[in-house]
Coordinates of C-alpha atoms and ligand atoms in Angstrom, one line a residue:
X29 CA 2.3 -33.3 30.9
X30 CA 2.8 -31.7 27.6
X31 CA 0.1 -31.4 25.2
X32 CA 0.2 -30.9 21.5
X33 CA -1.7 -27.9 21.4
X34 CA 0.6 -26.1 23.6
X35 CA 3.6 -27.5 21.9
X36 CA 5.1 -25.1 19.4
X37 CA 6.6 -26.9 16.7
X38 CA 8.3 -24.0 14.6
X39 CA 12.0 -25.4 13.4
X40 CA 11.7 -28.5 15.4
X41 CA 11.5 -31.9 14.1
X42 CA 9.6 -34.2 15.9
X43 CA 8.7 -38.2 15.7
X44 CA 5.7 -38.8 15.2
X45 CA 4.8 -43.0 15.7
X46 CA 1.0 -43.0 13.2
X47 CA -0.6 -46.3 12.9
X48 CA -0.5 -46.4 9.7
X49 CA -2.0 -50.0 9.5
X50 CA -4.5 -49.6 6.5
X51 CA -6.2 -52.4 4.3
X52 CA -4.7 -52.6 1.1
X53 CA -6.3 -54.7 -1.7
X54 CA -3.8 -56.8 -4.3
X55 CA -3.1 -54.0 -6.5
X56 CA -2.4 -52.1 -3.1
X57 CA -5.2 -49.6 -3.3
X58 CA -6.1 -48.3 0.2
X59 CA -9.3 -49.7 0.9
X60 CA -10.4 -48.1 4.0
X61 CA -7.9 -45.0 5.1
X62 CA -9.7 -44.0 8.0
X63 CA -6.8 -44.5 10.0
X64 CA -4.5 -41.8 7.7
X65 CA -7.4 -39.5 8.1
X66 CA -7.2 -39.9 11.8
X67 CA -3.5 -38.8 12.1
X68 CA -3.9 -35.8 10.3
X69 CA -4.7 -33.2 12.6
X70 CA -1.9 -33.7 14.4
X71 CA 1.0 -34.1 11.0
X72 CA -1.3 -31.1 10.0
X73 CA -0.5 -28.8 13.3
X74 CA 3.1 -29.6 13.2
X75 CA 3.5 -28.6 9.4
X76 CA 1.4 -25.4 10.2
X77 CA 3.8 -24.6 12.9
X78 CA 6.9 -24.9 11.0
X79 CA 7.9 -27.9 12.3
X80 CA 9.0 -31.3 10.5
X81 CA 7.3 -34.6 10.8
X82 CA 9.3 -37.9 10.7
X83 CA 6.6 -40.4 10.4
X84 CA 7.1 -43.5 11.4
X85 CA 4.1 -46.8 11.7
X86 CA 3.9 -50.6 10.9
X87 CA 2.3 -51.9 8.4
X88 CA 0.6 -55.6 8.7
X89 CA 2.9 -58.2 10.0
X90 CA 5.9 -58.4 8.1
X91 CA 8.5 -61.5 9.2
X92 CA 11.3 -58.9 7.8
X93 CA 11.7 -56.4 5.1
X94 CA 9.3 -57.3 1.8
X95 CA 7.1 -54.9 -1.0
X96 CA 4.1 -56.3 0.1
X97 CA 3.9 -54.1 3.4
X98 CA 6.2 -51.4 2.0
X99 CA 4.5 -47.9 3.2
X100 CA 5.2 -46.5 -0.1
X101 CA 2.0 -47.9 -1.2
X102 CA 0.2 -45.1 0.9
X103 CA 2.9 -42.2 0.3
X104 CA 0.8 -40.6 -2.6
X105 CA -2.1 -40.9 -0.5
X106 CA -1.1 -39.3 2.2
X107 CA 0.9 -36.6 0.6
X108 CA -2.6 -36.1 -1.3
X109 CA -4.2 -35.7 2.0
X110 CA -1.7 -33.6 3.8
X111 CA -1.8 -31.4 0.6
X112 CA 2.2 -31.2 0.2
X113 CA 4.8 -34.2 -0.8
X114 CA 5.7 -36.2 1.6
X115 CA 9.4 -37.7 1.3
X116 CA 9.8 -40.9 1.6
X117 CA 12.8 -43.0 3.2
X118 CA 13.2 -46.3 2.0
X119 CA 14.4 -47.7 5.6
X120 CA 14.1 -46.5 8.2
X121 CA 17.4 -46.1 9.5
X122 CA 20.6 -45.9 8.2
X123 CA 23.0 -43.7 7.0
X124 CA 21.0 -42.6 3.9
X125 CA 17.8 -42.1 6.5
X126 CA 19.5 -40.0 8.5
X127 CA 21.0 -37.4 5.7
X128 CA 17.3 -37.3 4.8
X129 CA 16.6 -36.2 8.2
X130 CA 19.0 -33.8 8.2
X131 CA 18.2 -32.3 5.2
X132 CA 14.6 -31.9 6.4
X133 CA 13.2 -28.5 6.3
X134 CA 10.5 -26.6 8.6
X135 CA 7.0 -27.7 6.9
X136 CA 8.5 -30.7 5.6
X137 CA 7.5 -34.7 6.1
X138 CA 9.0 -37.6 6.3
X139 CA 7.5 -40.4 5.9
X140 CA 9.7 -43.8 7.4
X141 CA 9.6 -47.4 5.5
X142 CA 7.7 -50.0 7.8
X143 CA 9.5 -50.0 10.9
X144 CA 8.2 -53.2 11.5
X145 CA 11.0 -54.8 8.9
X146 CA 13.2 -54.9 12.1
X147 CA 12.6 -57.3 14.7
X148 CA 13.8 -54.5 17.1
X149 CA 11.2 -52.8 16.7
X150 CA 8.9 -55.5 18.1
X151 CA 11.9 -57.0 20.1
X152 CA 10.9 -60.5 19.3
X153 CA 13.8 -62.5 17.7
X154 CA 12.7 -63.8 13.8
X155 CA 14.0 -67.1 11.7
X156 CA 14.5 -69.0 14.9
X157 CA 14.1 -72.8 14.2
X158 CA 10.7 -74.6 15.0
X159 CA 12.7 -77.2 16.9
X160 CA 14.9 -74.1 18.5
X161 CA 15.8 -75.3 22.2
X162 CA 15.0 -73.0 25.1
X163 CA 18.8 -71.8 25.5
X164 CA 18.7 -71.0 22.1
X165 CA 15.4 -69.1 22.3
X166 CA 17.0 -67.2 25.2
X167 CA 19.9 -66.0 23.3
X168 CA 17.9 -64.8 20.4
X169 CA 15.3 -63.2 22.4
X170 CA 19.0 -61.3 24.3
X171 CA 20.3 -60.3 21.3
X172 CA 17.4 -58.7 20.0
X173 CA 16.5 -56.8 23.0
X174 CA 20.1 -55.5 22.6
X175 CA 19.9 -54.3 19.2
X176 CA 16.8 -53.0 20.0
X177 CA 18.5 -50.5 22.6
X178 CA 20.3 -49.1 19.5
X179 CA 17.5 -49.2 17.0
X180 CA 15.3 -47.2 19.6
X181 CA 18.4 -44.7 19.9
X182 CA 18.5 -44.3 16.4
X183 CA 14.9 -43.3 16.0
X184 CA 15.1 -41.0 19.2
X185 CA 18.0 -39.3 17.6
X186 CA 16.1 -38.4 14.5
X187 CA 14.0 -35.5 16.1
X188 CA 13.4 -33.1 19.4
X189 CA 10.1 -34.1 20.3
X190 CA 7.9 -37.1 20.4
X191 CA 4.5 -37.3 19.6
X192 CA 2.7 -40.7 20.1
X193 CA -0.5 -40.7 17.7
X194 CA -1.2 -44.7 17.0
X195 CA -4.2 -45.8 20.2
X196 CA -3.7 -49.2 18.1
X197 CA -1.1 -50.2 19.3
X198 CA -0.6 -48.7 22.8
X199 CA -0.7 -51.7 24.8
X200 CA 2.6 -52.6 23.0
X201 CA 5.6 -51.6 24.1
X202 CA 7.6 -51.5 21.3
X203 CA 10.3 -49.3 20.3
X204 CA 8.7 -46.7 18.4
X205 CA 5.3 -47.1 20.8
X206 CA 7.3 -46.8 24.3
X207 CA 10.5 -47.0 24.7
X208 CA 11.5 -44.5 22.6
X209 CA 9.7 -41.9 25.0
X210 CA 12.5 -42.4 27.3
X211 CA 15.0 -40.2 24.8
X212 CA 12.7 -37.2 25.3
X213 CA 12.0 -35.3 28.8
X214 CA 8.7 -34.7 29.5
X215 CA 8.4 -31.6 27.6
X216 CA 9.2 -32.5 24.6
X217 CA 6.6 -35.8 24.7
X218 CA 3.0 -35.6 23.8
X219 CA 0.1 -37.3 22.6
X220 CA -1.4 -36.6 19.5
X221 CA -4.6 -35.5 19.0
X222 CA -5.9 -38.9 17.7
X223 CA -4.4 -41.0 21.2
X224 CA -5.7 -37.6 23.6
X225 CA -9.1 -38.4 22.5
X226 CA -9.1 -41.9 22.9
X227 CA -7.1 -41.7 26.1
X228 CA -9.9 -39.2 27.4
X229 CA -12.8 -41.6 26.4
X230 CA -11.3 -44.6 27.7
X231 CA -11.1 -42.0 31.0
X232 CA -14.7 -41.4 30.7
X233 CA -15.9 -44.9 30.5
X234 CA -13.5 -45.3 33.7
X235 CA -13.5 -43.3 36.1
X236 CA -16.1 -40.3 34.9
X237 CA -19.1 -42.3 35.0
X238 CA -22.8 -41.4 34.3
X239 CA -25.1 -43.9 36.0
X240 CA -27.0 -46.1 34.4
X241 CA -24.0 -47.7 32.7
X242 CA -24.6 -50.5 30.4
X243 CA -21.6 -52.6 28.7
X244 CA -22.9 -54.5 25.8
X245 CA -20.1 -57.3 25.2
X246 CA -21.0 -59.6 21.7
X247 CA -18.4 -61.6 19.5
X248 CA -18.5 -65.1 19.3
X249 CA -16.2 -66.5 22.8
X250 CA -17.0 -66.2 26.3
X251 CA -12.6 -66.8 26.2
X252 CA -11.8 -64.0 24.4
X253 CA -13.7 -61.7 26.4
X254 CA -13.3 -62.9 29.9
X255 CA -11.4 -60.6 31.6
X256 CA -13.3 -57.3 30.3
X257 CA -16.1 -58.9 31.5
X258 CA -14.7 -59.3 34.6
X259 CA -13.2 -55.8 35.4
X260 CA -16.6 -54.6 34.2
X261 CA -18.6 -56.5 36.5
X262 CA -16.8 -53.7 39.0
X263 CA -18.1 -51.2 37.2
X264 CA -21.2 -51.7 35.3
X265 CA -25.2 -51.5 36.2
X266 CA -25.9 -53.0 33.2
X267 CA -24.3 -56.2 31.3
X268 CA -25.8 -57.4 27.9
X269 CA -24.5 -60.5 27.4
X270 CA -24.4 -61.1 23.4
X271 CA -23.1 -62.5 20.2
X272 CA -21.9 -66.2 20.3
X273 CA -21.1 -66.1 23.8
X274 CA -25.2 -66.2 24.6
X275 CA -25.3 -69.9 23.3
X276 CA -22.4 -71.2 26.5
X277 CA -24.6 -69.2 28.8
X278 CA -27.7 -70.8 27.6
X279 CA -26.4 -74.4 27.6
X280 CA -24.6 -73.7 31.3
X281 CA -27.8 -73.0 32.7
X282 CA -29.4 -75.8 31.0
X283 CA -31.1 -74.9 27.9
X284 CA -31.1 -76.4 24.3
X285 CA -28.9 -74.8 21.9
X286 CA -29.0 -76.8 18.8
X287 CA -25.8 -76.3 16.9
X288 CA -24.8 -72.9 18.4
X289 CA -22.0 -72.2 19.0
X290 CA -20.8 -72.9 22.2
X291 CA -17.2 -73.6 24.2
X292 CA -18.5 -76.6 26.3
X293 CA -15.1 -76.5 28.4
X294 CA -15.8 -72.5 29.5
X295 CA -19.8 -74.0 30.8
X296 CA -18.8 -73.6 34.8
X297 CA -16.9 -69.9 34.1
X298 CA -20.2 -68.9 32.5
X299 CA -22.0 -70.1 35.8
X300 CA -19.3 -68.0 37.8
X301 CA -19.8 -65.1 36.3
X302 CA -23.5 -65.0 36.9
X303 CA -22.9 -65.6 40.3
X304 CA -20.2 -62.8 40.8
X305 CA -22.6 -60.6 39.0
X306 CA -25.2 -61.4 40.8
X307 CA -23.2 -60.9 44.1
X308 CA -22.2 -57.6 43.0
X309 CA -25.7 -56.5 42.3
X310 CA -25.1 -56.5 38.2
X311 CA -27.6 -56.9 35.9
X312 CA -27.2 -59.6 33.6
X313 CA -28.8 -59.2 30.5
X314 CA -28.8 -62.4 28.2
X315 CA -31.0 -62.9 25.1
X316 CA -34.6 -64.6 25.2
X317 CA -34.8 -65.5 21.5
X318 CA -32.7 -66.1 18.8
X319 CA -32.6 -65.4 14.8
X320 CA -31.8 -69.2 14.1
X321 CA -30.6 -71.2 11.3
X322 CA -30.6 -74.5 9.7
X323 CA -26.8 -74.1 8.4
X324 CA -23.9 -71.1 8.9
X325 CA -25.0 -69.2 6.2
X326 CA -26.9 -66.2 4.9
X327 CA -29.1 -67.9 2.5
X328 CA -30.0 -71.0 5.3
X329 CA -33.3 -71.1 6.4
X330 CA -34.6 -68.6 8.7
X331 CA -36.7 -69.0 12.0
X332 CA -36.9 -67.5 15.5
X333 CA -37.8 -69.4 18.5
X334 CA -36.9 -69.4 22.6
X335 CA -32.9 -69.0 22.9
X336 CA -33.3 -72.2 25.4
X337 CA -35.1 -74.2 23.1
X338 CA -33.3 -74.0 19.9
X339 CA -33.7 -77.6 18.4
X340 CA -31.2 -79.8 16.7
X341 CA -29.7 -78.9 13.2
X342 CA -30.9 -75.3 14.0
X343 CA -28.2 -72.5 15.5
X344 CA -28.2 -69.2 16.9
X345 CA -27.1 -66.5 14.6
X346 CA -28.1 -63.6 15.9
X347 CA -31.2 -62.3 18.0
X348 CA -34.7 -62.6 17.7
X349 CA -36.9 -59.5 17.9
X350 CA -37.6 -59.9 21.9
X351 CA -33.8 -59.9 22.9
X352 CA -33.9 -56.5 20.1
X353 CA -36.9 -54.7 22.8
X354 CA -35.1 -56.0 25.8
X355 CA -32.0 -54.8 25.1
X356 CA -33.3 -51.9 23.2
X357 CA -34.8 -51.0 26.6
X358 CA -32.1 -51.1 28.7
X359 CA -30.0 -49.2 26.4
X360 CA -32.2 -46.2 26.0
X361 CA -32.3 -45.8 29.7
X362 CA -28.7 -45.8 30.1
X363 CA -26.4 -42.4 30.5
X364 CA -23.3 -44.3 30.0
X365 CA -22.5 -46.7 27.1
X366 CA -19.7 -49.3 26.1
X367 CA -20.2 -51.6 22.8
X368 CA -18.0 -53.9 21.9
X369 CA -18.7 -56.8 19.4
X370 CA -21.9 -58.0 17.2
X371 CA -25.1 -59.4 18.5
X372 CA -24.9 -62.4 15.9
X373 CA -23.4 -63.1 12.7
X374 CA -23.6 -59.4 11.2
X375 CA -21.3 -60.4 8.0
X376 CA -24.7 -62.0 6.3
X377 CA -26.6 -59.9 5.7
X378 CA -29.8 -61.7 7.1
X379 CA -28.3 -61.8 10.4
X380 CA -27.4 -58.4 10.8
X381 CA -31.0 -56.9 12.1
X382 CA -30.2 -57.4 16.0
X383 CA -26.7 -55.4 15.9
X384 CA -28.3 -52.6 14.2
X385 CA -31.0 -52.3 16.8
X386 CA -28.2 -52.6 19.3
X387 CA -26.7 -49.6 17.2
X388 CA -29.7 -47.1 16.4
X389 CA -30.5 -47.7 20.7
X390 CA -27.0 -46.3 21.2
X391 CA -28.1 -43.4 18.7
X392 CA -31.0 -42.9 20.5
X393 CA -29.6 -42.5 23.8
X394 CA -27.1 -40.7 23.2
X395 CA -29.2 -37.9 21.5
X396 CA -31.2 -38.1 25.3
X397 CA -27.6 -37.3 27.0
X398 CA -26.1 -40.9 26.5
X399 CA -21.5 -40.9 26.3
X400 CA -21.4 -43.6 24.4
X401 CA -18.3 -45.5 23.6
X402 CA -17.9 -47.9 20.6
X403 CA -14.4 -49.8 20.2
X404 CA -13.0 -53.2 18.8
X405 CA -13.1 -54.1 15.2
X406 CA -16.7 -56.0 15.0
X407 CA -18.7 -53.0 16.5
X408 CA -16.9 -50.3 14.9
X409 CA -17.7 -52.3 11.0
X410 CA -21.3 -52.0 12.3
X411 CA -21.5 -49.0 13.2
X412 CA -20.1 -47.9 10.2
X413 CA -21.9 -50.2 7.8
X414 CA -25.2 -48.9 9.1
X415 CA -24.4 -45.4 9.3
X416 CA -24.7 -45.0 12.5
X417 CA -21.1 -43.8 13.5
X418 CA -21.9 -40.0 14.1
X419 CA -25.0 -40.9 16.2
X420 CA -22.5 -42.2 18.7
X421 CA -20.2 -40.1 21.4
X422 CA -16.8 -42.0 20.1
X423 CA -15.6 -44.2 17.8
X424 CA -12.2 -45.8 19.0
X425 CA -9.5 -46.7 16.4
X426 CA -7.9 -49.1 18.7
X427 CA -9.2 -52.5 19.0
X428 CA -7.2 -54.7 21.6
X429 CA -5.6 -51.6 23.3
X430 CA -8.7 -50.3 23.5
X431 CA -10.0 -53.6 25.2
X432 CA -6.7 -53.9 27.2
X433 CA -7.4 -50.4 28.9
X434 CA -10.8 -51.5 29.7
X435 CA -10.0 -54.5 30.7
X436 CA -7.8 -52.2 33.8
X437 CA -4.7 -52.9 32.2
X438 CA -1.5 -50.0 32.1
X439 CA -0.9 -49.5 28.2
X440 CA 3.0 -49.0 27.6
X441 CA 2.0 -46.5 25.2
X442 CA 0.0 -44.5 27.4
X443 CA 2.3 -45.0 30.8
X444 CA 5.5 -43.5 28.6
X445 CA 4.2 -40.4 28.0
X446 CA 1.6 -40.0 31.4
X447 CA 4.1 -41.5 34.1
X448 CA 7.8 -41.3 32.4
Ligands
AMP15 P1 -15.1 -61.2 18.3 O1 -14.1 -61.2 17.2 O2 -14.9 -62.2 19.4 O3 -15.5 -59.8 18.7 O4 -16.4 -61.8 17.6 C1 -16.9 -61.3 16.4 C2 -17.4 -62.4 15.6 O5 -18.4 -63.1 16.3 C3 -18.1 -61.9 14.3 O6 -17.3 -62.4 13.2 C4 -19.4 -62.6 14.3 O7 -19.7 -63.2 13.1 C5 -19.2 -63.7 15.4 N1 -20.5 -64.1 15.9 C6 -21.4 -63.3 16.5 N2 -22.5 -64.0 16.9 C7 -22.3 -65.3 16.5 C8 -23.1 -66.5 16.5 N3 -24.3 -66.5 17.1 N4 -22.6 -67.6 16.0 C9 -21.3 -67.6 15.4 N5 -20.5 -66.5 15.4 C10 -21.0 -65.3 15.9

């Protein structure tokens, strides 16, 4: 496989699919460019070897081409960041994209418009009718999967190599994520730096595993989260159990939960899980008390009391001080780490205290000799609103790939450059 350190860019121009994804606020000011700061490494190295970057990402969800999700909003800031000016094509292809291609020279960058103002690149079909028949459906979904071909050519045709740099969205095989891989033999196709690191820590929380391993799982539905837990049932020692799903746990095995939240139709799965962990020798850890509250809010009133006995007009927002030892325990003995998701409602403020002690027990143990691994949205806002984000072995950029890959699934992204 090629790698980008080995590649020598010098004269060539190469395609480089960012994710590019950043919140903007309604005067489109980046609010959080983490994610531009992530890709520069590799736009860096390419520059510094002569080479010419044609960058190309999605921006939000745009139903077709609109200002609101145009990348220029982020141009200055990245050419500020990249310390040279970044040229900018207003779509991204075309007959006037392509003369700006052309023109590139060694050193320079490209930046593309939002390739997501094509369908193709998504290869969904747009503007189809609510009341659209099935037939119809069909033929739209055909046609754009045909244009699509041609879009991907088109993008292909733009450079010599192909560097895949955007982990978010790697378990979509989109034109510019995947398929375009195809137009490049396997030398002239690479990760960036960004997607090798997450591809290696994904690896390590796979297949290169330290024992104890302890997953913690939060966020607030057992439904959303099935299937990692699941796969990880194969592959943990440890399972903390957290976040909104405790309160479907709780209730399944009989307790009071007040007005938790709770998916009453997911009660039996909770019980089968147990059981499968329990027949494959994983510990289970669930919560013991909870941070409740008389309404869903920070300023409601405030006690903490058994997680089975929480009584009516009361919920569980996060955990009580017990559950923070327990797990705290666990944590710190453990040599291998996955977090994923909140221990309880950590956008108020009062609620936040169990997630950070979730957090500083990561810090801790990794400092002992810990990998840990933190990755989907939730977790990765709490790590970084506490502070805690260098304490830990990685921070992943990618939310639902990153999930997807745990969860044993083959991302496109990955598979078109590993196994093309
Ligand atoms: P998820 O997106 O599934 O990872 O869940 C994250 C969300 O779960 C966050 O927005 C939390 O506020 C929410 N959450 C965590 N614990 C609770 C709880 N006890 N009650 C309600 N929501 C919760």
């Amino acid at each position: 496989m090629q790698t980008i350190e080995k590649y020598n860019f010098a004269g060539k121009k190469a395609f480089v699919r960012v994710d590019f994804n950043v919140p903007l606020d309604e005067n489109f000011n980046i609010t959080d460019d983490t994610r531009i700061r992530a890709a520069l490494p590799t736009l860096k190295k390419i520059i510094a070897d002569g080479g010419s970057p044609i960058i190309g990402s999605h921006l939000g969800r745009p139903k077709g081409a609109t200002d609101k999700y145009s990348l220029k909003h982020i141009l200055a800031h990245l050419s500020k960041l990249l310390e040279t000016n970044v040229q900018f094509a207003p779509d991204c292809i075309g007959e006037a994209t392509a003369a700006q291609v052309a023109a590139l020279k060694p050193g320079e960058a490209l930046l593309l418009e939002n390739l997501r103002f094509y369908a193709e690149e998504e290869g969904k079909p747009r503007g189809l009718a609510d009341d659209a028949s099935d037939d119809e459906k069909k033929a739209a979904k055909k046609t754009v999967k045909e244009s699509q071909q041609t879009f991907t050519q088109t993008l292909a045709s733009y450079a010599d190599a192909y560097v895949n740099d955007a982990f978010g969205t790697a378990h979509r095989a989109h034109a510019s994520t995947a398929l375009i891989a195809a137009y490049f033999d396997t030398d002239n196709k690479m990760f960036g730096y960004l997607m090798e690191k997450e591809v290696q820590a994904v690896e390590k929380i796979l297949t290169n595993i330290n024992r104890p391993f302890t997953a913690i799982m939060g966020g607030s539905k057992v439904s959303s989260k099935i299937e990692i837990i699941e796969n990880l049932l194969d592959k943990v020692d440890n399972l903390i159990i957290t976040g909104g799903m405790t309160y479907t746990f709780t209730k399944a095995q009989g307790g009071r939960i007040g007005g938790s939240i709770c998916e009453d139709d997911k009660l039996d799965l909770a019980l089968e899980l147990l059981k499968k962990a329990k027949d494959k020798g994983v510990n289970i850890v669930l919560a013991i008390d909870a941070k409740v509250a008389d309404s869903f809010s920070n300023d409601a009133q405030i006690g903490i009391c058994r997680v089975h006995d929480i009584p009516d007009g009361w919920e569980g927002l996060d955990i009580g001080p017990g559950t923070e030892e327990l797990y705290a325990d666990v944590i710190r003995q453990s040599k291998t780490i996955l977090w994923n998701g909140p221990t309880g409602v950590f956008e108020f403020e009062n609620f936040t205290h169990g997630s950070r002690a979730v957090g500083e027990a990561i810090v801790e143990a990794t400092r002992n000799g810990a990998f840990s691994l933190v990755g989907g949205g939730d977790s990765v806002a709490c790590v970084n609103k506490f502070g805690l984000a260098s304490g830990v072995s990685y921070v992943s950029t990618g939310g639902g790939a990153l999930l997807e890959a745990i969860e044993g699934k083959t991302l496109p992204g990955i598979a078109a450059i590993q196994n093309p």
